[in-house]
Amino acid sequence: MQVYLAGPDVFLPDALLVGRRKVDICAAHGLTGLYPLDNVIDLSAADASLAIFKANEAMIDAADAIIANLTPFRGAGADPGTVYELGYAAGRRKLCLGYSNDPVDYAGRVRRFSAVTTGESGLIDADGLTVEDFGLSDNLMLIHALDLYGAPLVTPRERPADIWHDFAAFETCVRLAAERLSANRP
Amino acid sequence: MQVYLAGPDVFLPDALLVGRRKVDICAAHGLTGLYPLDNVIDLSAADASLAIFKANEAMIDAADAIIANLTPFRGAGADPGTVYELGYAAGRRKLCLGYSNDPVDYAGRVRRFSAVTTGESGLIDADGLTVEDFGLSDNLMLIHALDLYGAPLVTPRERPADIWHDFAAFETCVRLAAERLSANRP
């Protein structure tokens, strides 16, 4: 059974090593991990970004499940590229799992980047925009997609020292994927 | 024909008025706009966020197309909730259109929030993470999804004075949706 490994891990300086580690963890649970950087792309080509898109989409189409790294990336929320892939996988009715290595809720994280005040209709950021405040880890569309199409978001009890190289929450997702996919096997 | 109106517009202080304006623009082009806040949700209920998810998903399922407001939200990139919906719509093979009222490319926007340096493998942000630099407006998954499932991202030549209340790029998307949907009609 194949699992697509979505996440901003591809932007890490040691992205290839992180991918290898994740694929190894999948293998230990009897799953084949599909990591975006395992696609062979000519980055010097004029249409390199389109080639990456098509290769990633083909990997998701071929996968039975997705495990999305929703650890906040460059701001209060998850990486939009990863979130797009989670949405696409949900639309294709794949098993959807995800984790975040930051256990703080969304409203708490927005406070790190913006002065947040309490208005008539709830929390408001410095630009006057409402801050979603349901006590969830991120935007409700992501969080409930996991609830309905897979399993609730996996988060650690405490933020690990290195949020990009701690694989405990990821491995929990792999274990869940292995259980669910083997249960569905004819 | 029905069009789902995705965007962080729902977080604006005048979110209902913005939705009405967008629905009116759709009507002027012969389309029915489906705006998330038109769903009736009991926000005091314990499962309010799940009810919102289900109502939004049902709207996307019922729609022929999505128009996503990908104007940067609370950081350098698009709103993850909106991006999830775009991915889901692409997965359901809906017509996918989108716009951003910020014409700056992604790497340029990351520079507003983080010191960006040039390393061996390209641009790197203050946390040491690679900054995607294909000259696109946002993460390549979003941008090429529009190219392949609808039409290229619509952006204004210059940033409008009020990025949340300028509807020119939105109306271009509505016009495109009306053309494409009527061409597909039997």
mmCIF file of N, CA, C and O in Angstrom, chain A residues 11-13 43 48-50 52-54 56-57 61 73-74 78-81 83-88 90-93 106 110 125 128-132 134 136 139-142 144-145 148-149 164, chain B residues 11-13 43 48-50 52-54 56-57 61 73-74 78-81 83-88 90-93 106 110 125 128-132 134 136 139-142 144-145 148-149 164:
data_model
loop_
_atom_site.group_PDB
_atom_site.id
_atom_site.type_symbol
_atom_site.label_atom_id
_atom_site.label_comp_id
_atom_site.label_asym_id
_atom_site.label_seq_id
_atom_site.Cartn_x
_atom_site.Cartn_y
_atom_site.Cartn_z
ATOM 1 N N PHE A 11 11.381 21.687 1.756
ATOM 2 C CA PHE A 11 12.093 22.969 1.777
ATOM 3 C C PHE A 11 13.225 22.993 2.808
ATOM 4 O O PHE A 11 13.909 24.005 2.953
ATOM 5 N N LEU A 12 13.424 21.884 3.541
ATOM 6 C CA LEU A 12 14.493 21.830 4.548
ATOM 7 C C LEU A 12 15.859 21.698 3.865
ATOM 8 O O LEU A 12 15.955 21.141 2.775
ATOM 9 N N PRO A 13 16.909 22.175 4.529
ATOM 10 C CA PRO A 13 18.246 22.033 3.934
ATOM 11 C C PRO A 13 18.622 20.562 3.725
ATOM 12 O O PRO A 13 19.341 20.234 2.792
ATOM 13 N N LEU A 43 15.372 20.622 -13.054
ATOM 14 C CA LEU A 43 15.054 21.939 -12.488
ATOM 15 C C LEU A 43 15.518 23.091 -13.365
ATOM 16 O O LEU A 43 15.124 24.227 -13.145
ATOM 17 N N ALA A 48 9.820 23.627 -15.252
ATOM 18 C CA ALA A 48 10.151 22.774 -14.102
ATOM 19 C C ALA A 48 9.020 22.746 -13.079
ATOM 20 O O ALA A 48 8.654 21.684 -12.558
ATOM 21 N N SER A 49 8.428 23.908 -12.781
ATOM 22 C CA SER A 49 7.403 23.935 -11.735
ATOM 23 C C SER A 49 6.164 23.137 -12.159
ATOM 24 O O SER A 49 5.554 22.448 -11.342
ATOM 25 N N LEU A 50 5.821 23.198 -13.453
ATOM 26 C CA LEU A 50 4.679 22.421 -13.938
ATOM 27 C C LEU A 50 4.991 20.922 -13.887
ATOM 28 O O LEU A 50 4.118 20.103 -13.535
ATOM 29 N N ILE A 52 6.919 19.496 -11.720
ATOM 30 C CA ILE A 52 6.807 19.102 -10.307
ATOM 31 C C ILE A 52 5.337 18.896 -9.945
ATOM 32 O O ILE A 52 4.970 17.898 -9.309
ATOM 33 N N PHE A 53 4.487 19.828 -10.365
ATOM 34 C CA PHE A 53 3.052 19.697 -10.081
ATOM 35 C C PHE A 53 2.520 18.361 -10.599
ATOM 36 O O PHE A 53 1.861 17.612 -9.879
ATOM 37 N N LYS A 54 2.809 18.087 -11.870
ATOM 38 C CA LYS A 54 2.255 16.872 -12.482
ATOM 39 C C LYS A 54 2.779 15.608 -11.803
ATOM 40 O O LYS A 54 2.035 14.645 -11.600
ATOM 41 N N ASN A 56 3.851 15.353 -8.657
ATOM 42 C CA ASN A 56 3.237 15.239 -7.322
ATOM 43 C C ASN A 56 1.797 14.745 -7.434
ATOM 44 O O ASN A 56 1.358 13.868 -6.679
ATOM 45 N N GLU A 57 1.050 15.316 -8.386
ATOM 46 C CA GLU A 57 -0.346 14.902 -8.539
ATOM 47 C C GLU A 57 -0.444 13.418 -8.906
ATOM 48 O O GLU A 57 -1.309 12.689 -8.381
ATOM 49 N N ASP A 61 -2.423 10.522 -6.893
ATOM 50 C CA ASP A 61 -3.396 9.657 -7.577
ATOM 51 C C ASP A 61 -3.052 8.175 -7.362
ATOM 52 O O ASP A 61 -3.945 7.347 -7.230
ATOM 53 N N PHE A 73 4.193 26.688 9.018
ATOM 54 C CA PHE A 73 5.286 26.967 8.090
ATOM 55 C C PHE A 73 5.260 28.434 7.709
ATOM 56 O O PHE A 73 4.284 28.896 7.126
ATOM 57 N N ARG A 74 6.274 29.168 8.065
ATOM 58 C CA ARG A 74 6.417 30.562 7.641
ATOM 59 C C ARG A 74 5.197 31.400 8.049
ATOM 60 O O ARG A 74 4.674 32.187 7.254
ATOM 61 N N ALA A 78 -0.491 26.172 8.399
ATOM 62 C CA ALA A 78 0.211 25.136 7.647
ATOM 63 C C ALA A 78 0.647 25.661 6.279
ATOM 64 O O ALA A 78 0.146 26.676 5.781
ATOM 65 N N ASP A 79 1.565 24.943 5.658
ATOM 66 C CA ASP A 79 2.079 25.264 4.321
ATOM 67 C C ASP A 79 0.970 25.114 3.273
ATOM 68 O O ASP A 79 0.396 24.034 3.120
ATOM 69 N N PRO A 80 0.660 26.177 2.517
ATOM 70 C CA PRO A 80 -0.427 26.088 1.532
ATOM 71 C C PRO A 80 -0.230 24.968 0.496
ATOM 72 O O PRO A 80 -1.210 24.347 0.073
ATOM 73 N N GLY A 81 1.002 24.698 0.095
ATOM 74 C CA GLY A 81 1.215 23.624 -0.876
ATOM 75 C C GLY A 81 0.778 22.269 -0.318
ATOM 76 O O GLY A 81 0.124 21.471 -0.996
ATOM 77 N N VAL A 83 -1.387 21.873 2.134
ATOM 78 C CA VAL A 83 -2.833 21.929 2.355
ATOM 79 C C VAL A 83 -3.588 21.685 1.044
ATOM 80 O O VAL A 83 -4.613 20.999 1.026
ATOM 81 N N TYR A 84 -3.061 22.235 -0.055
ATOM 82 C CA TYR A 84 -3.667 21.951 -1.359
ATOM 83 C C TYR A 84 -3.693 20.439 -1.590
ATOM 84 O O TYR A 84 -4.711 19.876 -2.000
ATOM 85 N N GLU A 85 -2.574 19.792 -1.320
ATOM 86 C CA GLU A 85 -2.478 18.346 -1.566
ATOM 87 C C GLU A 85 -3.428 17.559 -0.659
ATOM 88 O O GLU A 85 -4.019 16.563 -1.094
ATOM 89 N N LEU A 86 -3.582 18.011 0.573
ATOM 90 C CA LEU A 86 -4.540 17.354 1.471
ATOM 91 C C LEU A 86 -5.965 17.484 0.912
ATOM 92 O O LEU A 86 -6.732 16.512 0.891
ATOM 93 N N GLY A 87 -6.299 18.683 0.453
ATOM 94 C CA GLY A 87 -7.631 18.893 -0.122
ATOM 95 C C GLY A 87 -7.849 18.035 -1.360
ATOM 96 O O GLY A 87 -8.902 17.406 -1.528
ATOM 97 N N TYR A 88 -6.828 17.993 -2.204
ATOM 98 C CA TYR A 88 -6.933 17.189 -3.429
ATOM 99 C C TYR A 88 -7.129 15.712 -3.074
ATOM 100 O O TYR A 88 -7.988 15.024 -3.657
ATOM 101 N N ALA A 90 -8.393 14.494 -0.333
ATOM 102 C CA ALA A 90 -9.750 14.312 0.205
ATOM 103 C C ALA A 90 -10.755 14.251 -0.939
ATOM 104 O O ALA A 90 -11.674 13.425 -0.935
ATOM 105 N N GLY A 91 -10.566 15.115 -1.925
ATOM 106 C CA GLY A 91 -11.461 15.115 -3.089
ATOM 107 C C GLY A 91 -11.397 13.819 -3.868
ATOM 108 O O GLY A 91 -12.383 13.383 -4.462
ATOM 109 N N ARG A 92 -10.217 13.176 -3.867
ATOM 110 C CA ARG A 92 -10.046 11.890 -4.559
ATOM 111 C C ARG A 92 -10.413 10.721 -3.649
ATOM 112 O O ARG A 92 -10.219 9.562 -4.017
ATOM 113 N N ARG A 93 -10.921 11.050 -2.446
ATOM 114 C CA ARG A 93 -11.367 10.033 -1.472
ATOM 115 C C ARG A 93 -10.251 9.090 -1.030
ATOM 116 O O ARG A 93 -10.445 7.875 -0.877
ATOM 117 N N TYR A 106 -4.607 27.379 17.053
ATOM 118 C CA TYR A 106 -4.401 28.380 16.015
ATOM 119 C C TYR A 106 -4.402 29.809 16.564
ATOM 120 O O TYR A 106 -3.505 30.607 16.261
ATOM 121 N N VAL A 110 -1.481 32.693 16.233
ATOM 122 C CA VAL A 110 -1.627 34.007 15.591
ATOM 123 C C VAL A 110 -1.081 35.088 16.519
ATOM 124 O O VAL A 110 -0.470 36.061 16.069
ATOM 125 N N ASP A 125 -7.380 40.223 14.526
ATOM 126 C CA ASP A 125 -5.937 40.473 14.421
ATOM 127 C C ASP A 125 -5.664 41.955 14.130
ATOM 128 O O ASP A 125 -6.592 42.771 14.038
ATOM 129 N N GLY A 128 -7.584 43.745 11.497
ATOM 130 C CA GLY A 128 -9.045 43.812 11.631
ATOM 131 C C GLY A 128 -9.761 42.561 11.152
ATOM 132 O O GLY A 128 -10.988 42.539 11.061
ATOM 133 N N LEU A 129 -8.997 41.508 10.842
ATOM 134 C CA LEU A 129 -9.606 40.266 10.359
ATOM 135 C C LEU A 129 -9.878 39.323 11.530
ATOM 136 O O LEU A 129 -9.060 39.200 12.450
ATOM 137 N N THR A 130 -11.013 38.652 11.478
ATOM 138 C CA THR A 130 -11.383 37.708 12.532
ATOM 139 C C THR A 130 -10.376 36.556 12.614
ATOM 140 O O THR A 130 -9.939 36.035 11.590
ATOM 141 N N VAL A 131 -10.033 36.170 13.835
ATOM 142 C CA VAL A 131 -9.163 35.008 14.058
ATOM 143 C C VAL A 131 -10.048 33.828 14.444
ATOM 144 O O VAL A 131 -10.747 33.878 15.466
ATOM 145 N N GLU A 132 -10.049 32.781 13.616
ATOM 146 C CA GLU A 132 -10.855 31.584 13.886
ATOM 147 C C GLU A 132 -10.461 31.048 15.252
ATOM 148 O O GLU A 132 -9.272 30.847 15.525
ATOM 149 N N PHE A 134 -11.905 28.181 17.412
ATOM 150 C CA PHE A 134 -12.680 27.027 17.863
ATOM 151 C C PHE A 134 -11.822 26.101 18.725
ATOM 152 O O PHE A 134 -12.210 24.962 18.977
ATOM 153 N N LEU A 136 -9.133 24.797 17.716
ATOM 154 C CA LEU A 136 -8.512 23.821 16.818
ATOM 155 C C LEU A 136 -7.065 24.227 16.517
ATOM 156 O O LEU A 136 -6.663 25.368 16.723
ATOM 157 N N ASN A 139 -7.018 26.020 10.586
ATOM 158 C CA ASN A 139 -8.306 26.264 9.935
ATOM 159 C C ASN A 139 -9.189 25.018 9.973
ATOM 160 O O ASN A 139 -8.713 23.901 9.750
ATOM 161 N N LEU A 140 -10.454 25.215 10.259
ATOM 162 C CA LEU A 140 -11.371 24.075 10.464
ATOM 163 C C LEU A 140 -11.493 23.164 9.249
ATOM 164 O O LEU A 140 -11.793 21.971 9.401
ATOM 165 N N MET A 141 -11.271 23.679 8.041
ATOM 166 C CA MET A 141 -11.412 22.818 6.858
ATOM 167 C C MET A 141 -10.358 21.701 6.880
ATOM 168 O O MET A 141 -10.655 20.536 6.589
ATOM 169 N N LEU A 142 -9.132 22.050 7.241
ATOM 170 C CA LEU A 142 -8.051 21.056 7.318
ATOM 171 C C LEU A 142 -8.340 20.036 8.425
ATOM 172 O O LEU A 142 -8.228 18.824 8.227
ATOM 173 N N HIS A 144 -11.091 19.216 10.167
ATOM 174 C CA HIS A 144 -12.229 18.302 10.057
ATOM 175 C C HIS A 144 -12.122 17.383 8.848
ATOM 176 O O HIS A 144 -12.727 16.306 8.832
ATOM 177 N N ALA A 145 -11.353 17.780 7.836
ATOM 178 C CA ALA A 145 -11.099 16.843 6.728
ATOM 179 C C ALA A 145 -10.404 15.592 7.276
ATOM 180 O O ALA A 145 -10.748 14.466 6.900
ATOM 181 N N LEU A 148 -12.915 13.445 9.202
ATOM 182 C CA LEU A 148 -13.915 12.729 8.399
ATOM 183 C C LEU A 148 -13.312 11.748 7.406
ATOM 184 O O LEU A 148 -13.939 10.754 7.056
ATOM 185 N N TYR A 149 -12.098 12.048 6.917
ATOM 186 C CA TYR A 149 -11.513 11.199 5.874
ATOM 187 C C TYR A 149 -10.337 10.357 6.376
ATOM 188 O O TYR A 149 -9.646 9.740 5.575
ATOM 189 N N TRP A 164 11.227 20.125 13.016
ATOM 190 C CA TRP A 164 11.352 19.588 11.652
ATOM 191 C C TRP A 164 12.033 18.226 11.607
ATOM 192 O O TRP A 164 12.094 17.600 10.554
ATOM 193 N N PHE B 11 -13.585 36.309 6.899
ATOM 194 C CA PHE B 11 -12.981 36.821 8.131
ATOM 195 C C PHE B 11 -12.981 38.357 8.191
ATOM 196 O O PHE B 11 -12.492 38.933 9.167
ATOM 197 N N LEU B 12 -13.502 39.006 7.146
ATOM 198 C CA LEU B 12 -13.545 40.479 7.135
ATOM 199 C C LEU B 12 -14.621 40.990 8.083
ATOM 200 O O LEU B 12 -15.623 40.306 8.326
ATOM 201 N N PRO B 13 -14.445 42.205 8.601
ATOM 202 C CA PRO B 13 -15.482 42.763 9.489
ATOM 203 C C PRO B 13 -16.827 42.908 8.760
ATOM 204 O O PRO B 13 -17.876 42.785 9.381
ATOM 205 N N LEU B 43 -23.733 28.944 15.806
ATOM 206 C CA LEU B 43 -22.346 29.094 16.263
ATOM 207 C C LEU B 43 -22.176 28.813 17.752
ATOM 208 O O LEU B 43 -21.060 28.656 18.234
ATOM 209 N N ALA B 48 -20.040 23.386 16.222
ATOM 210 C CA ALA B 48 -20.236 24.423 15.197
ATOM 211 C C ALA B 48 -19.196 24.321 14.077
ATOM 212 O O ALA B 48 -19.541 24.429 12.895
ATOM 213 N N SER B 49 -17.933 24.088 14.435
ATOM 214 C CA SER B 49 -16.899 24.072 13.386
ATOM 215 C C SER B 49 -17.105 22.898 12.434
ATOM 216 O O SER B 49 -16.900 23.028 11.224
ATOM 217 N N LEU B 50 -17.545 21.764 12.973
ATOM 218 C CA LEU B 50 -17.811 20.614 12.105
ATOM 219 C C LEU B 50 -19.018 20.884 11.198
ATOM 220 O O LEU B 50 -19.031 20.508 10.018
ATOM 221 N N ILE B 52 -19.877 23.793 10.065
ATOM 222 C CA ILE B 52 -19.392 24.695 9.011
ATOM 223 C C ILE B 52 -18.666 23.892 7.938
ATOM 224 O O ILE B 52 -18.890 24.074 6.736
ATOM 225 N N PHE B 53 -17.792 22.969 8.372
ATOM 226 C CA PHE B 53 -17.067 22.133 7.411
ATOM 227 C C PHE B 53 -18.039 21.407 6.483
ATOM 228 O O PHE B 53 -17.915 21.440 5.259
ATOM 229 N N LYS B 54 -19.015 20.751 7.099
ATOM 230 C CA LYS B 54 -19.938 19.933 6.296
ATOM 231 C C LYS B 54 -20.749 20.789 5.331
ATOM 232 O O LYS B 54 -21.006 20.397 4.190
ATOM 233 N N ASN B 56 -19.848 23.739 4.070
ATOM 234 C CA ASN B 56 -18.972 24.227 2.997
ATOM 235 C C ASN B 56 -18.706 23.117 1.983
ATOM 236 O O ASN B 56 -18.747 23.336 0.774
ATOM 237 N N GLU B 57 -18.420 21.914 2.485
ATOM 238 C CA GLU B 57 -18.131 20.800 1.575
ATOM 239 C C GLU B 57 -19.341 20.495 0.693
ATOM 240 O O GLU B 57 -19.198 20.249 -0.514
ATOM 241 N N ASP B 61 -19.475 20.489 -3.345
ATOM 242 C CA ASP B 61 -19.985 19.328 -4.084
ATOM 243 C C ASP B 61 -21.111 19.734 -5.043
ATOM 244 O O ASP B 61 -21.232 19.191 -6.134
ATOM 245 N N PHE B 73 -2.895 36.084 2.976
ATOM 246 C CA PHE B 73 -3.676 36.227 4.200
ATOM 247 C C PHE B 73 -2.790 35.926 5.398
ATOM 248 O O PHE B 73 -2.280 34.814 5.518
ATOM 249 N N ARG B 74 -2.565 36.912 6.248
ATOM 250 C CA ARG B 74 -1.831 36.701 7.496
ATOM 251 C C ARG B 74 -0.440 36.087 7.248
ATOM 252 O O ARG B 74 -0.046 35.160 7.956
ATOM 253 N N ALA B 78 -1.363 32.276 0.572
ATOM 254 C CA ALA B 78 -2.823 32.276 0.601
ATOM 255 C C ALA B 78 -3.347 31.641 1.891
ATOM 256 O O ALA B 78 -2.620 30.936 2.602
ATOM 257 N N ASP B 79 -4.615 31.895 2.186
ATOM 258 C CA ASP B 79 -5.303 31.326 3.353
ATOM 259 C C ASP B 79 -5.411 29.801 3.227
ATOM 260 O O ASP B 79 -5.999 29.301 2.259
ATOM 261 N N PRO B 80 -4.872 29.050 4.187
ATOM 262 C CA PRO B 80 -4.923 27.584 4.084
ATOM 263 C C PRO B 80 -6.346 27.019 3.949
ATOM 264 O O PRO B 80 -6.541 26.032 3.253
ATOM 265 N N GLY B 81 -7.322 27.630 4.582
ATOM 266 C CA GLY B 81 -8.695 27.133 4.448
ATOM 267 C C GLY B 81 -9.176 27.213 3.010
ATOM 268 O O GLY B 81 -9.789 26.277 2.479
ATOM 269 N N VAL B 83 -7.211 27.358 0.373
ATOM 270 C CA VAL B 83 -6.374 26.474 -0.430
ATOM 271 C C VAL B 83 -6.850 25.029 -0.300
ATOM 272 O O VAL B 83 -6.862 24.278 -1.283
ATOM 273 N N TYR B 84 -7.259 24.639 0.912
ATOM 274 C CA TYR B 84 -7.835 23.302 1.078
ATOM 275 C C TYR B 84 -9.028 23.134 0.127
ATOM 276 O O TYR B 84 -9.171 22.121 -0.560
ATOM 277 N N GLU B 85 -9.902 24.141 0.115
ATOM 278 C CA GLU B 85 -11.116 24.051 -0.715
ATOM 279 C C GLU B 85 -10.771 23.992 -2.203
ATOM 280 O O GLU B 85 -11.420 23.269 -2.968
ATOM 281 N N LEU B 86 -9.750 24.735 -2.610
ATOM 282 C CA LEU B 86 -9.314 24.671 -4.010
ATOM 283 C C LEU B 86 -8.832 23.257 -4.344
ATOM 284 O O LEU B 86 -9.184 22.702 -5.394
ATOM 285 N N GLY B 87 -8.033 22.676 -3.451
ATOM 286 C CA GLY B 87 -7.544 21.316 -3.683
ATOM 287 C C GLY B 87 -8.687 20.310 -3.749
ATOM 288 O O GLY B 87 -8.726 19.445 -4.628
ATOM 289 N N TYR B 88 -9.631 20.470 -2.811
ATOM 290 C CA TYR B 88 -10.782 19.561 -2.798
ATOM 291 C C TYR B 88 -11.577 19.675 -4.102
ATOM 292 O O TYR B 88 -11.964 18.663 -4.708
ATOM 293 N N ALA B 90 -10.476 20.681 -7.011
ATOM 294 C CA ALA B 90 -9.691 20.078 -8.098
ATOM 295 C C ALA B 90 -9.834 18.555 -8.058
ATOM 296 O O ALA B 90 -10.000 17.906 -9.094
ATOM 297 N N GLY B 91 -9.810 17.994 -6.856
ATOM 298 C CA GLY B 91 -9.966 16.550 -6.704
ATOM 299 C C GLY B 91 -11.336 16.068 -7.166
ATOM 300 O O GLY B 91 -11.472 14.949 -7.663
ATOM 301 N N ARG B 92 -12.345 16.928 -7.004
ATOM 302 C CA ARG B 92 -13.710 16.594 -7.454
ATOM 303 C C ARG B 92 -13.920 16.971 -8.918
ATOM 304 O O ARG B 92 -15.042 16.869 -9.422
ATOM 305 N N ARG B 93 -12.840 17.440 -9.571
ATOM 306 C CA ARG B 93 -12.881 17.796 -10.998
ATOM 307 C C ARG B 93 -13.880 18.918 -11.313
ATOM 308 O O ARG B 93 -14.608 18.885 -12.307
ATOM 309 N N TYR B 106 5.825 35.295 -5.128
ATOM 310 C CA TYR B 106 5.924 34.713 -3.785
ATOM 311 C C TYR B 106 7.240 35.073 -3.088
ATOM 312 O O TYR B 106 7.240 35.491 -1.929
ATOM 313 N N VAL B 110 7.764 36.900 0.558
ATOM 314 C CA VAL B 110 8.455 36.334 1.726
ATOM 315 C C VAL B 110 9.446 37.364 2.273
ATOM 316 O O VAL B 110 9.617 37.487 3.487
ATOM 317 N N ASP B 125 15.126 31.395 3.671
ATOM 318 C CA ASP B 125 14.565 32.354 4.630
ATOM 319 C C ASP B 125 15.357 32.334 5.942
ATOM 320 O O ASP B 125 16.342 31.596 6.074
ATOM 321 N N GLY B 128 16.248 29.113 7.563
ATOM 322 C CA GLY B 128 17.055 28.157 6.810
ATOM 323 C C GLY B 128 16.246 27.318 5.832
ATOM 324 O O GLY B 128 16.761 26.366 5.240
ATOM 325 N N LEU B 129 14.967 27.655 5.639
ATOM 326 C CA LEU B 129 14.114 26.893 4.729
ATOM 327 C C LEU B 129 14.140 27.528 3.331
ATOM 328 O O LEU B 129 14.133 28.758 3.189
ATOM 329 N N THR B 130 14.174 26.681 2.321
ATOM 330 C CA THR B 130 14.196 27.152 0.941
ATOM 331 C C THR B 130 12.930 27.952 0.609
ATOM 332 O O THR B 130 11.825 27.563 1.001
ATOM 333 N N VAL B 131 13.095 29.052 -0.114
ATOM 334 C CA VAL B 131 11.950 29.834 -0.596
ATOM 335 C C VAL B 131 11.722 29.481 -2.065
ATOM 336 O O VAL B 131 12.605 29.673 -2.902
ATOM 337 N N GLU B 132 10.554 28.926 -2.354
ATOM 338 C CA GLU B 132 10.217 28.556 -3.727
ATOM 339 C C GLU B 132 10.334 29.787 -4.613
ATOM 340 O O GLU B 132 9.761 30.832 -4.291
ATOM 341 N N PHE B 134 10.039 30.254 -8.433
ATOM 342 C CA PHE B 134 9.793 30.022 -9.852
ATOM 343 C C PHE B 134 9.160 31.256 -10.513
ATOM 344 O O PHE B 134 8.635 31.172 -11.624
ATOM 345 N N LEU B 136 6.431 32.526 -9.537
ATOM 346 C CA LEU B 136 4.976 32.363 -9.446
ATOM 347 C C LEU B 136 4.425 33.188 -8.276
ATOM 348 O O LEU B 136 5.173 33.611 -7.396
ATOM 349 N N ASN B 139 2.716 29.096 -3.968
ATOM 350 C CA ASN B 139 3.177 27.714 -4.107
ATOM 351 C C ASN B 139 2.707 27.114 -5.437
ATOM 352 O O ASN B 139 1.573 27.313 -5.859
ATOM 353 N N LEU B 140 3.589 26.406 -6.091
ATOM 354 C CA LEU B 140 3.302 25.897 -7.440
ATOM 355 C C LEU B 140 2.092 24.980 -7.500
ATOM 356 O O LEU B 140 1.439 24.880 -8.558
ATOM 357 N N MET B 141 1.748 24.297 -6.413
ATOM 358 C CA MET B 141 0.599 23.393 -6.469
ATOM 359 C C MET B 141 -0.688 24.174 -6.729
ATOM 360 O O MET B 141 -1.538 23.770 -7.529
ATOM 361 N N LEU B 142 -0.845 25.301 -6.047
ATOM 362 C CA LEU B 142 -2.035 26.140 -6.234
ATOM 363 C C LEU B 142 -2.074 26.705 -7.664
ATOM 364 O O LEU B 142 -3.098 26.653 -8.341
ATOM 365 N N HIS B 144 -0.483 25.947 -10.511
ATOM 366 C CA HIS B 144 -0.657 25.063 -11.666
ATOM 367 C C HIS B 144 -1.987 24.311 -11.614
ATOM 368 O O HIS B 144 -2.489 23.870 -12.655
ATOM 369 N N ALA B 145 -2.575 24.154 -10.440
ATOM 370 C CA ALA B 145 -3.928 23.582 -10.384
ATOM 371 C C ALA B 145 -4.883 24.464 -11.178
ATOM 372 O O ALA B 145 -5.735 23.976 -11.936
ATOM 373 N N LEU B 148 -4.286 24.037 -14.931
ATOM 374 C CA LEU B 148 -4.731 22.763 -15.516
ATOM 375 C C LEU B 148 -6.231 22.518 -15.372
ATOM 376 O O LEU B 148 -6.833 21.837 -16.196
ATOM 377 N N TYR B 149 -6.826 23.053 -14.307
ATOM 378 C CA TYR B 149 -8.247 22.761 -14.055
ATOM 379 C C TYR B 149 -9.151 23.961 -14.285
ATOM 380 O O TYR B 149 -10.334 23.907 -13.942
ATOM 381 N N TRP B 164 -8.936 44.002 -0.081
ATOM 382 C CA TRP B 164 -10.071 43.149 0.311
ATOM 383 C C TRP B 164 -11.393 43.626 -0.268
ATOM 384 O O TRP B 164 -12.408 42.938 -0.143
#
